[in-house]
Steps between C-alpha positions, in 0.01 A plus 500: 500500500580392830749174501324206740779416725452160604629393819540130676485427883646238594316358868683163604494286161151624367540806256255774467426728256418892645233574301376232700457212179517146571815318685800446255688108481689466775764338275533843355769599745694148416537445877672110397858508433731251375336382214193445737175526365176706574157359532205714623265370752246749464514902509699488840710200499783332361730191460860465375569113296883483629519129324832454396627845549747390768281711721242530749266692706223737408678726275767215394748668681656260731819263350481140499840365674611420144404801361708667799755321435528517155452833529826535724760260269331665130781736392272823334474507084785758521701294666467226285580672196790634677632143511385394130658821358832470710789269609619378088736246642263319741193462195776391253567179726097492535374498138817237420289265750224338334294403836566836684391716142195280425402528897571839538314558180221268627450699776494858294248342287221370734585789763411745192144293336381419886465891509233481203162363572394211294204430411464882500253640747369915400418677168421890491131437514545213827681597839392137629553170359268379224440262249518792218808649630661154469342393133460824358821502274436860324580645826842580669514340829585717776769435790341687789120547433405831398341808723134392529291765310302565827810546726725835461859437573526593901933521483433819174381818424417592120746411286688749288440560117629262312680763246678629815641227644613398155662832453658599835634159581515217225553733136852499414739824535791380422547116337657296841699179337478182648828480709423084492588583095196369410437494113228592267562122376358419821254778551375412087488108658254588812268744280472157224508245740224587769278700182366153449328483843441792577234618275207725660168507360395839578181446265395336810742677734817498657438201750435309147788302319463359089830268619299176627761310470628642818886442435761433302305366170727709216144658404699775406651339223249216413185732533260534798282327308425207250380659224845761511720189532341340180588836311872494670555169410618355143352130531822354399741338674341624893640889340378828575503762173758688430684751234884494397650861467889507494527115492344520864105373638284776596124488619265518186332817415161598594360564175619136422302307817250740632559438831407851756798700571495845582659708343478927456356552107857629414699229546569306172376191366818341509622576841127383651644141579253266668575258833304397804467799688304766291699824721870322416522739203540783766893503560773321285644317804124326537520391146874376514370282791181371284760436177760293722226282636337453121819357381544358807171293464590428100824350619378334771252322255749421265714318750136265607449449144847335367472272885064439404512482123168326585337817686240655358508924499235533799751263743824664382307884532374350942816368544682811405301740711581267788879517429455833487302538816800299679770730366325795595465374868850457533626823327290639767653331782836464437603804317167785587414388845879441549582856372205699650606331886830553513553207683845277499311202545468354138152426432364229345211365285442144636105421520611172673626674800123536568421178435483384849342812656097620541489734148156575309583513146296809406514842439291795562631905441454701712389902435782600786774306269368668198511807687820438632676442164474818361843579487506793255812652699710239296479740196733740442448824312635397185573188306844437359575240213855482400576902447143617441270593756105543562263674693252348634184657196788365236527171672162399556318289200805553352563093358724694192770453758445121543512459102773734455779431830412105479431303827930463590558845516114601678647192715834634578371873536259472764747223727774808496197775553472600903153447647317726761437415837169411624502557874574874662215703289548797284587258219207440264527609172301842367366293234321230753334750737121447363556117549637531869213715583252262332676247772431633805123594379465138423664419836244719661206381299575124614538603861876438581603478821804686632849425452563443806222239503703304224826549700359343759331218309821406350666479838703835497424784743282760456708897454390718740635851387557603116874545551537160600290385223696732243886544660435822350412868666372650220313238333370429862371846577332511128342166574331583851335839365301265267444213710507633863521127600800240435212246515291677266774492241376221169658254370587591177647837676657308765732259246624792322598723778631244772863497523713303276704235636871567464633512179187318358185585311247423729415563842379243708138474480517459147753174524311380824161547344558434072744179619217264598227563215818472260629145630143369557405621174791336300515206714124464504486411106399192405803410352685464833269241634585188524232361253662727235916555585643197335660501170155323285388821528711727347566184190747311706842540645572774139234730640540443865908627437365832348296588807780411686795605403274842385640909579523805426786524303391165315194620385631789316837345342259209365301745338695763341754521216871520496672545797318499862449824653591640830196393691413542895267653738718693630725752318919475497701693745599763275138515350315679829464872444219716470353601216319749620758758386551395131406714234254351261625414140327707274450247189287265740271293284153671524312163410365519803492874573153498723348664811551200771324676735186475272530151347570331905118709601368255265721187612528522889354177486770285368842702599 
């Protein structure tokens, strides 16, 4: 069979086809830069929409004098983080200065959410503005529009198979720990946390979420739904269900509530607990996260209840969630967000600081954050829990561990337990290799654009050679004989190979680009609007003290027994080593002895 080679002329703007078809978009070869945007004016013709790019002319290529000046005094993202991450002495006077922090952290806010287009503007199946790609809420929105299915990408060749580029540049060969000494506390935190928004529908397709919500709404533990939360709940006192083993709460049982969890047929009746998210049953650390917040939310109620002994259950049960919503905004800022930067400034959850500024309150995901959050370089290569440790097929469904360790020592285990870093490639797990693969055909299916394209839509220069991308020869060299092009390199590709930052776990696209969805997203909920932030909300000045006065380290001492454990994101000086050279205990508990690479075919849709 002879291949038909299809070639594209490209005469002034119009672009022909050879075999002499009819004239391709003009827009195709994305002659508007800058944000600009391309509208056809015929099969010959074009026009760039410059509004409020800080650009003009007819590709949007000339400055505005502010833009040219702005463009002069902006210090580049490295350079900024440079500053954040350096100079102790000079940030110590700063955060002990109430006007400077709050203005300072003013100014990281709305620089960060200006980045993030509200109302949103593209969906997969839209590369111009509509009314459906703004009111549809089962689709991800999309930051830069996608590749119109009539255009073929003019800066690219083919791409490369998605099993090799997995294999010769992202699979692990040796586990890399996160020199930041990152923990799996923290890496357990960002896999429960963000689970409840990001939620693809791929019975519809990738470019299809079942999160409407669109944020922060604690789905994952109330349910995604209304009929789930009525089977969580115990219509008494605003409480969700719960079991006592040990003298400690644990989520019910499945059998118990019939709520849909899943589960592989071998695991055991009494170790299928039941929460909000029906895939938190895959790892312990997911189900230590979903038991703190139970008894979190049982607590919480019990505190509303002895201040509104007049309260009925379905007031004490809203008011909860919302004190829960609040604490888990602030955790997020102030000891994730805080952790995950770097930065010296001290950050701070204050929805009043954007009180006086231009802010939509409102929240769409987008399918480049949820592809950007796939951080499965976090995990290590085995699991340790005081002495004992786990592969990966023993730790997964595994909740025998939860029931057996308790939720202090899971706690303490995983704060002392060394992360992997994300940024510099060659780090993903074995075990994860069928989901990474299932991104980028995803990626490709919903007609990414580059990753250069998002560099340059998040104000950072585009690479222009694969070492400079990578800081690495040999990861360069491997990268170029599948892509041929730096700017045909994807997205997904492109965040795990760039160069990390130094002595962090990103590199900076990932913090430049995941920064602005993240603040707009938390800062975005409801609850930080002025029609909501006041202390009536969360049952009066009681309430309103939780949310703030809420961390980390709070959360968990509130909620377990006996002595608090050792609990941080990031892992104690004399804690970072590798484990990649530890001999595996032979006793392991084989509770959870199963084929991961198997059981994640089935669930690349929720981890």
């Amino acid at each position: 069979m002879i291949k038909k080679v299809i070639c594209l002329v490209l005469l002034g703007s119009l672009i022909f086809s050879c075999n002499g078809s009819a004239p391709v978009d003009p827009c195709c070869s994305e002659p508007c830069q800058n944000r600009g945007l391309c509208v056809s004016k015929g099969l010959d013709a074009y026009e760039c929409d410059c509004t409020r790019t800080g650009y003009y002319g007819e590709n949007c290529t000339t400055p505005e004098l502010s833009t040219w000046i702005r463009s002069i005094v902006k210090p580049k993202p490295n350079t900024v983080h440079y500053l954040l991450t350096h100079f102790q002495w000079i940030w110590d006077i700063i955060n002990n200065i109430s006007f400077l922090r709050n203005a300072l952290m003013r100014y990281v806010l709305t620089s960060r959410a200006n980045l993030v287009d509200s109302p949103p503007t593209y969906n997969a199946d839209y590369h111009y503005k509509s009314w459906e790609a703004y009111s549809n809420l089962s689709y991800y929105t999309r930051t830069l529009p996608p590749l119109p299915k009539h255009c073929l990408s003019m800066g690219a060749t083919s791409l490369p198979d998605v099993k090799q580029v997995v294999q010769k540049v992202l699979l692990r060969q040796k586990f890399i720990p996160d020199p930041q000494g990152t923990s799996l506390m923290f890496a357990f935190f960002a896999q429960h946390f963000t689970h409840q928004f990001f939620k693809s529908d791929f019975k519809k397709g990738p470019a299809f979420t079942k999160s409407l919500g669109h944020g922060v709404d604690l789905s994952h533990i109330y349910g995604d739904t209304l009929e789930k939360q009525h089977k969580l709940r115990l219509f008494k006192d605003g409480k969700l269900k719960y079991q006592v083993l040990d003298g400690e709460v644990y989520p019910p049982l499945v059998k118990d509530i019939q709520v849909e969890m899943h589960y592989p047929p071998h695991i055991r009746e009494e170790f299928r607990f039941a929460v909000g998210h029906e895939a938190f049953g895959l790892v312990p650390g997911l189900m230590m996260y979903a038991t703190i917040w139970l008894r979190e939310h049982n607590r919480v109620c019990d505190i509303l209840k002895q201040e509104h002994p007049t309260w009925d259950d379905e007031r004490l049960f809203q008011t909860a969630r919302l004190i829960l919503i609040g604490e888990t905004i602030k955790i997020v800022i102030e000891d994730y967000v805080q952790h995950l930067s770097g930065y010296n400034l001290k950050l701070k959850f204050d929805p009043e600081l954007l009180f006086g500024e231009s802010f939509q309150y409102q929240n769409r995901i987008a399918s480049e954050f949820n592809t950007l959050y796939h951080w499965h370089p976090l995990m290590p290569d085995t699991f340790q829990i005081q002495d004992q440790f786990f592969t990966h097929s023993q730790f997964l469904f595994n909740n025998s561990i939860v029931a057996q360790y308790g939720i202090g020592n899971l706690v303490e285990s995983f704060s002392k337990q060394q992360a992997g870093r994300i940024s510099g490639g060659r780090n993903l797990p074995a075990g994860v290799q069928v989901m990474a693969t299932k991104i980028l055909e995803h990626s490709r299916e919903t007609r990414y654009q580059s990753f250069n394209a998002y560099r340059k839509r998040f104000n950072m220069e585009p690479y222009t050679s694969f070492e400079e991308l990578t800081g690495d020869k040999e990861l360069a060299s491997d990268l170029k004989s599948l892509y041929g092009d730096v700017n045909s390199v994807e997205l997904y590709t492109g965040l795990l190979v760039e160069k990390p930052r130094h002595n962090a776990v990103f590199g900076e696209t990932m913090v430049e680009m995941g920064a602005p969805f993240s603040l707009k997203g938390l800062l975005g909920n409801p609850i930080c609007s002025p029609q909501y932030w006041m202390p009536s909300t969360f049952g009066g000045k009681v309430g309103f003290d939780i949310v703030n006065t809420a961390s980390l380290r709070k959360l968990v001492c509130l909620n377990v027994k006996g002595p608090c454990p050792f609990v941080s994101f990031k892992v104690p000086e004399d804690k970072v080593y590798n484990l990649a050279d530890i001999s595996l205990n032979s006793t392991a508990s084989q509770e959870g002895d199963v084929n991961p690479t198997v059981l994640l075919k089935e669930r690349t849709s929720e981890l």
